[in-house]
XYZ file of C-alpha atoms in Angstrom:
731
model
C -19.498 67.021 8.289
C -20.987 64.094 10.186
C -22.416 62.709 6.952
C -19.052 62.945 5.325
C -17.464 61.048 8.210
C -20.181 58.385 7.990
C -19.630 57.970 4.257
C -15.941 57.758 4.822
C -16.418 55.125 7.529
C -18.774 53.158 5.257
C -16.271 53.381 2.460
C -13.621 52.103 4.799
C -15.848 49.217 5.797
C -16.756 48.485 2.190
C -13.149 48.767 1.196
C -12.109 46.537 4.074
C -14.731 43.958 3.097
C -13.749 44.207 -0.540
C -10.078 43.863 0.268
C -10.790 40.999 2.659
C -13.047 39.330 0.100
C -10.471 39.790 -2.641
C -7.713 38.472 -0.413
C -9.839 35.468 0.557
C -10.828 34.918 -3.081
C -7.191 35.045 -4.175
C -6.175 32.730 -1.381
C -9.001 30.294 -2.110
C -8.314 30.494 -5.838
C -4.640 29.775 -5.246
C -5.392 26.840 -2.952
C -8.011 25.535 -5.380
C -5.625 25.795 -8.297
C -2.908 23.938 -6.400
C -5.370 21.241 -5.325
C -6.639 20.795 -8.887
C -3.116 20.442 -10.227
C -2.219 17.940 -7.514
C -5.355 15.817 -7.998
C -4.932 15.766 -11.777
C -1.225 15.004 -11.499
C -1.902 12.143 -9.057
C -4.600 10.747 -11.343
C -2.267 10.933 -14.345
C 0.525 9.260 -12.363
C -1.803 6.446 -11.295
C -2.890 5.939 -14.894
C 0.739 5.853 -16.065
C 1.606 3.275 -13.394
C -1.432 1.245 -14.385
C -0.515 1.402 -18.073
C 3.068 0.342 -17.335
C 1.871 -2.580 -15.215
C -0.624 -3.732 -17.844
C 1.920 -3.510 -20.681
C 4.352 -5.550 -18.584
C 1.537 -8.016 -17.878
C 0.818 -8.354 -21.613
C 4.492 -9.072 -22.256
C 4.557 -11.759 -19.560
C 1.247 -13.225 -20.758
C 2.607 -13.802 -24.267
C 5.666 -15.557 -22.859
C 3.665 -17.799 -20.497
C 1.069 -18.727 -23.141
C 3.877 -19.713 -25.502
C 5.669 -21.843 -22.873
C 2.446 -23.767 -22.188
C 2.666 -25.106 -25.754
C 6.441 -25.339 -26.323
C 7.536 -27.261 -23.213
C 5.780 -30.476 -24.158
C 6.980 -33.909 -25.281
C 4.248 -34.224 -27.917
C 5.034 -30.766 -29.325
C 8.660 -31.765 -29.849
C 7.725 -35.091 -31.459
C 5.126 -33.657 -33.841
C 7.146 -30.562 -34.744
C 10.191 -32.688 -35.527
C 8.011 -34.905 -37.707
C 6.658 -31.843 -39.551
C 3.042 -32.770 -38.699
C 1.353 -29.618 -40.005
C -2.162 -30.691 -38.970
C -1.063 -31.337 -35.399
C 0.871 -28.061 -35.203
C -2.164 -26.183 -36.546
C -4.405 -27.668 -33.848
C -1.986 -27.267 -30.939
C 0.758 -24.672 -31.430
C -0.358 -22.711 -34.477
C -3.863 -21.608 -35.435
C -5.117 -22.810 -32.069
C -2.913 -20.263 -30.272
C -4.369 -17.536 -32.481
C -7.987 -18.476 -31.905
C -7.621 -19.305 -28.199
C -5.037 -16.790 -27.026
C -5.420 -14.171 -29.727
C -1.831 -14.303 -31.022
C -1.505 -12.689 -34.452
C 1.232 -14.810 -36.026
C 2.939 -18.128 -35.252
C 6.180 -19.475 -36.697
C 8.123 -22.708 -36.095
C 11.739 -22.556 -37.305
C 14.144 -25.445 -37.798
C 17.838 -25.432 -36.828
C 18.652 -24.645 -40.490
C 16.703 -21.367 -40.231
C 13.921 -22.564 -42.542
C 10.268 -22.368 -41.592
C 8.624 -25.615 -40.569
C 5.216 -24.035 -39.947
C 3.545 -20.614 -40.095
C 0.063 -19.338 -39.259
C -1.344 -15.907 -40.135
C -4.891 -14.548 -39.843
C -5.960 -17.795 -38.105
C -4.916 -19.858 -41.128
C -1.986 -22.154 -41.751
C 0.305 -20.691 -44.410
C 1.416 -22.876 -47.301
C 5.212 -22.636 -47.160
C 7.416 -22.539 -50.228
C 10.729 -24.448 -50.308
C 13.498 -22.601 -48.493
C 11.113 -20.041 -46.972
C 12.548 -18.264 -43.919
C 11.310 -15.998 -41.176
C 10.419 -12.386 -41.982
C 13.623 -10.356 -42.084
C 12.659 -8.330 -38.979
C 12.409 -11.513 -36.873
C 15.640 -13.186 -38.001
C 17.912 -11.302 -35.492
C 15.798 -12.535 -32.543
C 16.060 -16.159 -33.658
C 19.811 -15.849 -34.212
C 20.327 -14.258 -30.805
C 18.408 -16.984 -29.005
C 20.340 -19.685 -30.836
C 23.580 -18.000 -29.769
C 22.429 -17.979 -26.132
C 21.354 -21.627 -26.413
C 24.707 -22.623 -27.898
C 26.550 -20.927 -25.032
C 24.321 -22.496 -22.367
C 24.573 -26.033 -23.807
C 28.243 -26.007 -24.790
C 29.836 -29.393 -24.113
C 26.509 -31.112 -23.329
C 25.041 -34.142 -25.079
C 21.484 -33.076 -24.319
C 20.626 -29.372 -24.321
C 17.082 -29.722 -22.888
C 17.785 -28.685 -19.306
C 20.262 -25.965 -20.286
C 17.939 -24.190 -22.765
C 14.453 -24.873 -21.385
C 14.367 -21.606 -19.420
C 15.886 -19.504 -22.198
C 13.797 -17.230 -24.360
C 13.566 -13.759 -25.854
C 10.652 -11.373 -25.354
C 10.952 -8.049 -27.163
C 8.999 -5.361 -28.926
C 10.170 -4.856 -32.539
C 8.942 -3.517 -35.846
C 7.548 -6.118 -38.243
C 6.848 -4.795 -41.722
C 6.865 -1.297 -40.250
C 4.306 -2.164 -37.535
C 5.177 -2.440 -33.829
C 4.693 -5.963 -32.518
C 5.568 -7.994 -29.447
C 7.549 -11.154 -30.200
C 8.267 -14.139 -27.924
C 10.889 -16.678 -29.042
C 11.342 -19.992 -27.172
C 12.903 -23.377 -27.915
C 10.586 -26.381 -28.290
C 11.756 -28.775 -25.548
C 10.537 -31.907 -23.843
C 9.286 -32.144 -20.297
C 10.879 -35.557 -19.747
C 14.292 -37.053 -20.462
C 12.897 -39.413 -23.120
C 13.547 -36.950 -25.962
C 17.123 -35.674 -25.758
C 18.160 -32.935 -28.140
C 21.682 -32.485 -29.374
C 22.789 -28.851 -29.023
C 22.137 -26.979 -32.247
C 19.224 -29.200 -33.370
C 16.453 -27.418 -31.465
C 13.309 -26.028 -33.066
C 12.270 -22.452 -32.251
C 8.708 -21.243 -31.747
C 7.851 -17.565 -32.355
C 4.592 -15.935 -31.249
C 3.758 -12.456 -32.541
C 1.237 -10.101 -30.943
C 0.371 -6.872 -32.770
C 0.441 -3.677 -30.732
C -2.917 -2.643 -32.162
C -6.367 -1.512 -31.131
C -7.261 -4.967 -29.765
C -4.338 -4.944 -27.357
C -4.936 -1.280 -26.490
C -8.512 -2.136 -25.554
C -7.404 -5.110 -23.462
C -4.865 -2.969 -21.616
C -7.134 0.037 -21.036
C -10.391 -1.693 -20.151
C -9.659 -2.578 -16.467
C -8.392 0.914 -15.697
C -10.842 2.952 -17.790
C -8.171 4.611 -19.919
C -10.349 6.682 -22.224
C -9.859 6.417 -26.001
C -6.702 4.355 -25.615
C -4.792 3.504 -28.774
C -1.273 2.831 -30.018
C 0.209 5.760 -31.949
C 3.752 6.313 -33.288
C 3.741 10.000 -32.262
C 4.232 11.093 -28.634
C 1.349 12.809 -26.802
C 1.305 16.606 -26.916
C -0.627 19.160 -24.978
C -2.844 18.440 -21.980
C -5.509 16.488 -23.862
C -3.501 13.263 -24.036
C -0.907 11.358 -22.068
C 0.940 8.198 -23.015
C 3.382 5.481 -22.092
C 6.203 4.553 -24.503
C 6.798 0.982 -25.699
C 10.508 0.545 -26.358
C 12.654 -2.037 -28.085
C 15.690 -3.715 -26.527
C 17.935 -0.809 -27.561
C 15.726 1.688 -25.751
C 14.215 3.159 -28.897
C 10.539 4.060 -28.706
C 8.514 1.958 -31.159
C 5.086 3.330 -30.347
C 3.058 5.067 -27.640
C 0.013 3.846 -25.769
C -1.981 7.106 -25.661
C -5.253 7.945 -23.984
C -7.289 10.912 -22.810
C -6.413 11.479 -19.150
C -8.988 11.458 -16.416
C -8.819 14.967 -14.904
C -10.990 14.918 -11.783
C -9.608 18.259 -10.626
C -10.564 20.070 -13.793
C -14.033 18.535 -13.755
C -14.420 19.750 -10.203
C -13.608 23.342 -11.222
C -16.163 23.208 -14.052
C -18.795 22.076 -11.605
C -17.927 24.883 -9.187
C -17.969 27.796 -11.659
C -21.792 28.169 -11.916
C -22.155 28.053 -8.162
C -19.509 30.737 -7.630
C -21.389 33.091 -9.957
C -24.705 32.770 -8.029
C -23.829 34.615 -4.828
C -21.160 35.414 -2.302
C -22.923 33.300 0.312
C -22.937 30.323 -1.989
C -19.299 31.093 -2.694
C -18.559 30.910 1.029
C -20.311 27.564 1.173
C -18.363 26.464 -1.828
C -15.204 27.549 -0.014
C -16.152 25.306 2.888
C -16.727 22.441 0.470
C -13.333 23.071 -1.079
C -11.702 23.108 2.352
C -13.382 19.793 3.047
C -12.023 18.464 -0.218
C -8.602 19.694 0.828
C -9.012 17.949 4.176
C -9.812 14.721 2.336
C -6.737 15.186 0.152
C -4.704 15.840 3.316
C -6.026 12.631 4.849
C -4.992 10.757 1.730
C -1.541 12.275 2.062
C -1.385 11.184 5.700
C -2.351 7.683 4.667
C 0.395 7.713 2.051
C 2.866 8.863 4.684
C 1.682 6.106 7.014
C 2.203 3.562 4.237
C 5.684 4.986 3.614
C 6.505 4.698 7.320
C 5.242 1.122 7.296
C 7.418 0.233 4.313
C 10.405 1.931 5.953
C 9.989 -0.307 9.008
C 8.886 -3.573 7.400
C 10.330 -6.119 5.039
C 8.143 -6.173 1.888
C 8.907 -9.826 1.035
C 8.130 -11.412 4.403
C 5.630 -8.796 5.622
C 7.546 -8.628 8.927
C 9.291 -5.757 10.735
C 12.765 -5.130 9.331
C 16.074 -4.787 11.195
C 15.632 -1.075 11.943
C 12.177 -1.587 13.477
C 13.399 -4.700 15.290
C 16.316 -2.874 16.898
C 14.084 0.039 17.958
C 11.668 -2.434 19.554
C 14.524 -4.242 21.295
C 15.900 -0.982 22.730
C 12.456 -0.126 24.100
C 11.927 -3.612 25.557
C 15.339 -3.580 27.284
C 14.654 -0.121 28.736
C 11.248 -1.303 30.011
C 12.822 -4.419 31.552
C 15.334 -2.259 33.464
C 12.390 -0.291 34.887
C 10.660 -3.443 36.144
C 8.886 -4.509 32.971
C 8.662 -8.019 31.478
C 11.843 -10.016 30.876
C 13.411 -9.960 27.405
C 14.746 -12.982 25.533
C 16.261 -12.561 22.077
C 16.316 -15.320 19.452
C 18.608 -15.106 16.428
C 17.410 -17.555 13.728
C 19.226 -18.617 10.568
C 17.906 -21.092 7.995
C 20.145 -24.060 7.148
C 20.802 -24.856 3.466
C 18.813 -21.841 2.257
C 21.430 -21.051 -0.410
C 21.076 -24.579 -1.771
C 17.340 -23.935 -2.287
C 18.132 -20.744 -4.208
C 20.748 -22.530 -6.328
C 18.671 -25.621 -7.118
C 15.054 -24.374 -7.240
C 15.672 -20.720 -8.120
C 15.366 -17.370 -6.354
C 11.579 -17.316 -6.777
C 11.427 -20.512 -4.709
C 13.748 -18.910 -2.155
C 11.415 -15.913 -1.857
C 8.425 -18.215 -1.455
C 10.282 -20.144 1.250
C 11.017 -16.891 3.142
C 7.310 -16.015 3.078
C 6.317 -19.455 4.403
C 8.913 -19.240 7.184
C 7.499 -15.838 8.154
C 3.983 -17.311 8.357
C 5.185 -20.158 10.591
C 7.039 -17.768 12.882
C 4.012 -15.478 13.274
C 1.858 -18.473 14.215
C 4.429 -19.702 16.734
C 4.916 -16.474 18.725
C 2.438 -14.637 20.927
C 0.857 -11.274 20.122
C 3.118 -9.611 22.715
C 6.273 -10.913 20.999
C 8.036 -9.420 17.975
C 9.276 -11.389 14.989
C 11.312 -9.702 12.223
C 13.327 -10.492 9.137
C 16.812 -9.123 9.665
C 18.077 -9.830 6.150
C 18.592 -12.754 3.758
C 17.570 -15.930 5.575
C 18.094 -14.412 9.042
C 15.184 -13.740 11.423
C 14.933 -12.364 14.936
C 12.365 -12.862 17.702
C 11.883 -10.817 20.894
C 10.096 -12.827 23.602
C 8.582 -10.780 26.440
C 7.860 -12.226 29.849
C 9.048 -15.752 29.040
C 11.063 -16.581 32.125
C 12.833 -19.753 33.105
C 15.470 -21.572 31.099
C 13.324 -24.716 30.889
C 10.373 -22.805 29.384
C 12.603 -21.012 26.898
C 14.331 -24.275 25.919
C 10.983 -25.974 25.375
C 9.787 -23.097 23.174
C 13.003 -23.064 21.132
C 12.927 -26.834 20.667
C 9.399 -26.596 19.290
C 10.438 -23.691 17.082
C 13.337 -25.654 15.550
C 11.048 -28.650 14.984
C 8.353 -26.498 13.376
C 10.772 -24.690 11.058
C 12.382 -27.992 9.994
C 9.166 -29.492 8.606
C 9.055 -29.760 4.776
C 7.929 -26.732 2.772
C 5.693 -27.195 -0.262
C 6.776 -24.701 -2.916
C 5.602 -24.180 -6.483
C 8.983 -25.485 -7.709
C 8.873 -28.597 -5.491
C 9.228 -29.664 -1.896
C 12.044 -28.061 0.123
C 13.723 -29.423 3.241
C 15.572 -26.868 5.340
C 16.366 -26.644 9.007
C 16.896 -23.744 11.351
C 19.629 -22.891 13.835
C 18.668 -20.685 16.780
C 20.837 -18.640 19.126
C 19.231 -17.558 22.415
C 20.288 -14.609 24.604
C 18.474 -13.953 27.914
C 18.912 -10.204 28.425
C 18.843 -10.274 32.238
C 21.870 -12.592 32.295
C 23.866 -10.329 29.987
C 23.112 -6.934 31.443
C 24.259 -4.901 28.458
C 22.714 -2.685 25.824
C 21.090 -3.707 22.557
C 24.416 -4.315 20.786
C 25.573 -6.627 23.571
C 22.373 -8.697 23.502
C 22.490 -8.980 19.709
C 26.146 -10.004 19.808
C 25.435 -12.686 22.393
C 22.510 -14.084 20.378
C 24.751 -14.211 17.302
C 27.432 -15.998 19.326
C 24.883 -18.625 20.428
C 23.700 -18.969 16.821
C 27.288 -19.502 15.685
C 27.655 -22.273 18.286
C 24.399 -23.919 17.140
C 25.719 -24.005 13.572
C 29.097 -25.356 14.654
C 27.392 -28.103 16.672
C 25.653 -29.460 13.579
C 22.808 -27.026 12.731
C 19.070 -27.686 13.147
C 19.296 -27.011 16.888
C 19.278 -24.167 19.421
C 21.871 -23.001 21.931
C 21.543 -20.679 24.933
C 24.293 -18.114 25.250
C 27.163 -18.708 27.664
C 30.159 -16.379 28.208
C 32.447 -18.943 26.557
C 30.509 -18.512 23.279
C 31.323 -14.815 23.197
C 35.008 -15.677 23.397
C 34.595 -18.088 20.465
C 32.832 -15.452 18.366
C 35.440 -12.847 19.259
C 38.204 -15.298 18.342
C 36.466 -15.959 15.021
C 36.385 -12.226 14.341
C 40.087 -11.955 15.160
C 40.851 -14.835 12.794
C 38.783 -13.232 10.027
C 40.545 -9.859 10.397
C 43.989 -11.450 10.562
C 43.235 -13.715 7.603
C 42.230 -10.751 5.439
C 45.541 -9.080 6.252
C 47.438 -12.323 5.637
C 45.896 -12.695 2.169
C 46.789 -9.097 1.351
C 50.413 -9.450 2.485
C 50.839 -12.971 0.924
C 53.817 -13.756 3.191
C 52.074 -15.033 6.326
C 50.481 -18.130 4.796
C 52.436 -21.165 3.627
C 51.817 -24.311 1.598
C 53.359 -27.599 2.733
C 53.451 -30.757 0.617
C 52.871 -34.279 1.985
C 54.288 -36.822 -0.470
C 52.229 -39.742 -1.787
C 54.086 -42.984 -2.603
C 53.480 -46.048 -4.711
C 54.261 -49.612 -3.664
C 57.876 -49.290 -4.873
C 58.545 -46.318 -2.629
C 58.466 -43.748 -5.453
C 56.821 -40.380 -4.959
C 53.912 -40.261 -7.414
C 52.215 -37.139 -6.071
C 51.981 -34.749 -3.132
C 49.033 -33.182 -1.341
C 49.207 -29.403 -0.857
C 48.317 -28.366 2.701
C 47.653 -24.753 3.783
C 49.590 -23.608 6.851
C 49.321 -20.386 8.866
C 52.200 -20.252 11.345
C 51.628 -16.585 12.179
C 47.944 -16.653 13.068
C 46.335 -14.572 15.867
C 47.211 -17.255 18.431
C 50.371 -18.549 16.811
C 50.104 -21.529 14.488
C 46.446 -21.763 13.431
C 45.102 -25.096 12.165
C 43.408 -25.268 8.755
C 40.226 -26.547 10.418
C 40.010 -23.224 12.262
C 40.806 -20.673 9.571
C 39.342 -22.475 6.530
C 35.935 -22.673 8.251
C 36.103 -18.933 8.973
C 37.123 -18.265 5.359
C 34.034 -20.115 4.117
C 31.729 -18.219 6.458
C 33.044 -14.725 5.656
C 33.516 -15.185 1.885
C 37.336 -15.342 1.851
C 37.450 -18.972 0.695
C 37.650 -17.991 -2.983
C 40.701 -15.761 -2.468
C 42.321 -18.299 -0.117
C 41.607 -21.235 -2.438
C 43.048 -19.382 -5.431
C 46.168 -18.476 -3.450
C 46.751 -22.079 -2.291
C 46.100 -23.456 -5.792
C 48.628 -21.112 -7.387
C 51.333 -21.893 -4.767
C 50.662 -25.624 -5.088
C 50.911 -25.615 -8.885
C 54.073 -23.510 -8.849
C 55.653 -25.843 -6.257
C 54.745 -28.896 -8.336
C 56.366 -27.382 -11.431
C 59.558 -26.425 -9.572
C 59.872 -29.861 -7.922
C 58.958 -31.802 -11.053
C 56.117 -33.617 -9.260
C 54.137 -36.087 -11.373
C 50.947 -34.804 -9.736
C 49.816 -32.383 -7.015
C 46.537 -32.721 -5.061
C 44.738 -29.585 -3.834
C 41.683 -29.505 -1.551
C 38.623 -27.629 -2.854
C 35.732 -26.169 -0.848
C 32.130 -26.791 -1.986
C 31.665 -23.003 -1.957
C 34.391 -22.675 -4.600
C 32.620 -25.230 -6.794
C 29.372 -23.228 -6.606
C 31.101 -20.227 -8.205
C 30.360 -19.790 -11.911
C 33.972 -18.782 -12.595
C 35.744 -21.560 -10.650
C 36.721 -23.699 -13.658
C 37.994 -20.607 -15.478
C 40.009 -19.602 -12.398
C 41.661 -23.043 -12.226
C 42.611 -22.847 -15.911
C 43.979 -19.332 -15.373
C 46.255 -20.590 -12.580
C 47.426 -23.561 -14.675
C 48.254 -21.238 -17.568
C 50.087 -18.834 -15.276
C 52.199 -21.520 -13.557
C 52.715 -23.784 -16.573
C 51.401 -26.942 -14.857
C 49.648 -29.322 -17.306
C 46.042 -30.153 -16.296
C 46.888 -33.899 -16.202
C 49.213 -33.218 -13.238
C 46.524 -31.573 -11.093
C 44.120 -33.412 -8.798
C 41.313 -31.577 -6.985
C 40.167 -33.204 -3.748
C 36.578 -33.033 -2.501
C 35.718 -34.183 0.989
C 32.759 -36.373 1.857
C 32.300 -34.524 5.173
C 30.889 -31.504 3.330
C 27.678 -31.307 1.361
C 28.171 -30.796 -2.388
C 24.901 -29.305 -3.600
C 23.869 -30.676 -7.021
C 23.510 -27.218 -8.534
C 24.159 -26.390 -12.160
C 27.387 -24.521 -11.380
C 28.879 -27.416 -9.383
C 28.135 -29.963 -12.082
C 29.305 -27.696 -14.885
C 32.574 -26.884 -13.099
C 33.365 -30.555 -12.459
C 32.470 -31.486 -16.021
C 34.617 -28.700 -17.515
C 37.582 -29.506 -15.255
C 37.529 -33.234 -16.033
C 37.280 -32.453 -19.737
C 40.723 -30.782 -19.567
C 42.339 -33.832 -17.931
C 42.192 -32.706 -14.296
C 41.499 -35.564 -11.885
C 38.748 -35.363 -9.241
C 39.412 -37.155 -5.939
C 37.011 -37.925 -3.092
C 38.761 -37.505 0.253
C 37.706 -39.228 3.525
C 35.815 -41.841 1.498
C 32.983 -43.687 3.322
C 33.070 -41.351 6.355
C 30.108 -39.260 5.214
C 26.509 -40.212 4.537
C 26.714 -40.253 0.760
C 29.074 -43.238 0.280
C 28.760 -44.016 -3.458
C 26.499 -41.075 -4.330
C 29.345 -38.639 -5.036
C 31.288 -41.271 -7.011
C 28.266 -41.712 -9.255
C 27.028 -38.133 -9.494
C 30.367 -36.320 -9.820
C 32.382 -38.820 -11.919
C 35.124 -39.276 -9.330
C 38.551 -40.479 -10.555
C 40.267 -41.155 -7.199
C 39.004 -42.239 -3.780
C 41.082 -41.831 -0.617
C 40.566 -44.288 2.237
C 40.248 -42.244 5.429
C 42.882 -42.600 8.156
C 40.168 -43.726 10.614
C 39.936 -47.020 8.684
C 43.691 -47.410 8.196
C 44.376 -46.938 11.923
C 42.115 -49.943 12.774
C 43.697 -52.420 10.380
C 44.661 -55.708 11.980
C 42.412 -55.305 15.048
C 39.937 -57.989 13.939
C 36.913 -55.690 14.280
C 35.826 -55.951 10.644
C 37.818 -52.939 9.450
C 40.055 -55.122 7.259
C 37.011 -56.398 5.350
C 35.697 -52.857 4.870
C 39.036 -51.619 3.485
C 39.348 -54.658 1.216
C 35.823 -53.918 -0.094
C 36.843 -50.319 -0.848
C 39.872 -51.521 -2.814
C 37.741 -54.030 -4.719
C 35.212 -51.277 -5.443
C 37.938 -49.010 -6.786
C 39.291 -51.708 -9.070
C 35.785 -52.613 -10.282
C 34.978 -48.979 -11.130
C 38.402 -48.203 -12.598
C 39.246 -45.754 -9.788
C 42.646 -45.034 -8.290
C 42.646 -45.765 -4.526
C 44.960 -44.024 -2.044
C 45.296 -45.067 1.598
C 45.704 -42.071 3.952
C 47.214 -41.979 7.433
C 49.660 -44.877 7.005
C 51.743 -44.537 10.196
C 53.050 -48.057 10.938
C 54.840 -50.725 8.946
C 52.131 -53.186 9.924
C 49.433 -51.033 8.330
C 51.566 -50.686 5.198
C 52.133 -54.451 4.940
C 48.403 -55.233 5.392
C 47.486 -52.730 2.664
C 50.119 -54.182 0.322
C 48.637 -57.620 0.925
C 45.181 -56.314 0.025
C 46.459 -54.973 -3.291
C 46.715 -51.281 -2.375
C 49.373 -49.501 -4.463
C 49.257 -45.830 -3.372
C 50.015 -44.632 0.182
C 50.123 -41.399 2.165
C 51.139 -41.024 5.781
C 53.819 -40.196 8.323
C 55.436 -43.633 7.971
C 56.520 -42.719 4.445
C 56.785 -38.944 4.558
C 55.701 -35.906 6.576
C 54.617 -32.568 5.050
C 57.602 -30.535 3.838
C 58.134 -27.071 2.396
C 58.181 -26.639 -1.359
C 61.947 -26.058 -1.353
C 62.641 -29.537 0.067
C 60.161 -31.341 -2.155
C 62.429 -31.775 -5.203
C 65.305 -33.242 -3.158
C 62.913 -35.540 -1.301
C 61.455 -36.802 -4.584
C 64.913 -37.478 -6.053
C 66.050 -39.338 -2.937
C 62.932 -41.519 -2.800
C 63.148 -42.428 -6.467
C 66.866 -43.279 -6.181
C 66.201 -45.573 -3.205
C 63.413 -47.344 -5.092
C 65.719 -47.826 -8.081
């Protein structure tokens, strides 16, 4: 009986051990299986990312190697001349032997081949020989893009130099990578008439050579290009697609499976003994711990990216605001004082428009480096978005100390920046909010810093301003104007357009200037200087400008005006669609282009971007006149007249008001009139308010006048009667 109980107890123990061992084995096997799958999947994902990056790199390499040889004065000269020997040595066989390109073609504007190189030999061309049929669509598409970009230009070089096509296609049934670029000069000595450009095509086979070049740095085993997709677990691949998204071929390779190799290594050890199996279990748990650590590191990297700006390498707005909340809370509990700086770069958009977005990104990175060097380790500097930065200064007390720091910061940020695309000159405006003087939460401190920044920009930029309560009122008023202006543009019955007549020497009305009026603004009648500036800052200037232009053109048609002048913001001119919008309004209202004059003002900076120049060129081509308002009051003087092909200059009222005082103003005005006559420009004198001023201008030879002496701004309904009355009196 006792023996039976003992056997039963032993069986229970054995069974318990067996069950426990089985349960542990199942659990370990399950964990091991999951770990193996995860490790192998991660390895495969890394290899896929690597393959994608290397394929993209190969695409970019072909394009860059081609541009080295096609943007070159000598290449254009020799290719035009049909110098086969030179092309072989420089843009043909040489590119095959040096860069490894598989085929080179140079195509004339007539579609015929000027040069071809295959298998590192120059091909003897037959008369009328063209590109291979598979490459013809790429050449035609690029020529279409070049024709669009250079429409209306005498020299297409600048318009087409950055154009090009880079695509994977099938050539004679084989997948290849093709780069197509125009052959252009690097200087202005070799202008090209649109439609006469030569095209250069480089072809790279997607073959074993490229597969080896792609796979070698990442150890992609047995990599090759294959038209069939990978199947099963023995191969993985990355598709290479054409422009339409169709898969041309696959880069396939045998995946590295570290998890599976690990299992194969463990199997013999598991079969040796249970003790060794337990040790192996510990090793596996250690491996799992390592994998867990890697996961934690990945999570830490994800948290870093969530709180930092990847371009500048600085904390982002979310991290910045969290830090500011903590600093303000610590200050309230007796910690160090908090000072907030809101920083905005001046003329950053002009850098993007003129040098390109890559230059803008490089500028942001350089600004971030300068800011990090300027602040202390206890301070926080962040990129809040676009060209806006923020700085939290801890323990910097005293207005004099803060002012000295901010002055040095503005000076440091205003020094020239050396970029790959050229040297850039930008300034920085800084708004300063001392938290202890405000006494509010994070939102209040941020709002006050923004209000000080707004004041710094209004005062001329490239400076700093410390917050005062009056600034908050200004910012709040600006917000009220912005909100009310949005509603006014939606309702279309709160804004008005008045017309100030412009007279010739005989007293006839020859034109009228359209002036925006807002009698029902937030504080009653709001001046254009107030609401137009807000419209430019908040992006409403395009809608407002279009509204004023349409009302002005319609009023000119109804009144039978010979010409109507409408003011244009530089921001409107930077829009790609501005010229098209003007022509749309003219078509809608029926006003001929010859009766429209667009006024630019010398007080504002007209950036020399492509859009501005193209808009002015397209508008003048239709017969629209371009006038320069407030002439000689800005810093440019004759620069705009030369660069923007001005038709009319308007003498500013500040000069007219000083006529006859003997302070040299008369000589300046006479010089402006002489300049206008010498350059074939129409000259209008603004602000004529006295008969004496009018008589002096008449004596100087001025023939067009605008001012309260002759006529004040009137509503569109009175304009026709006023014009008839003036013309009858002159008759």
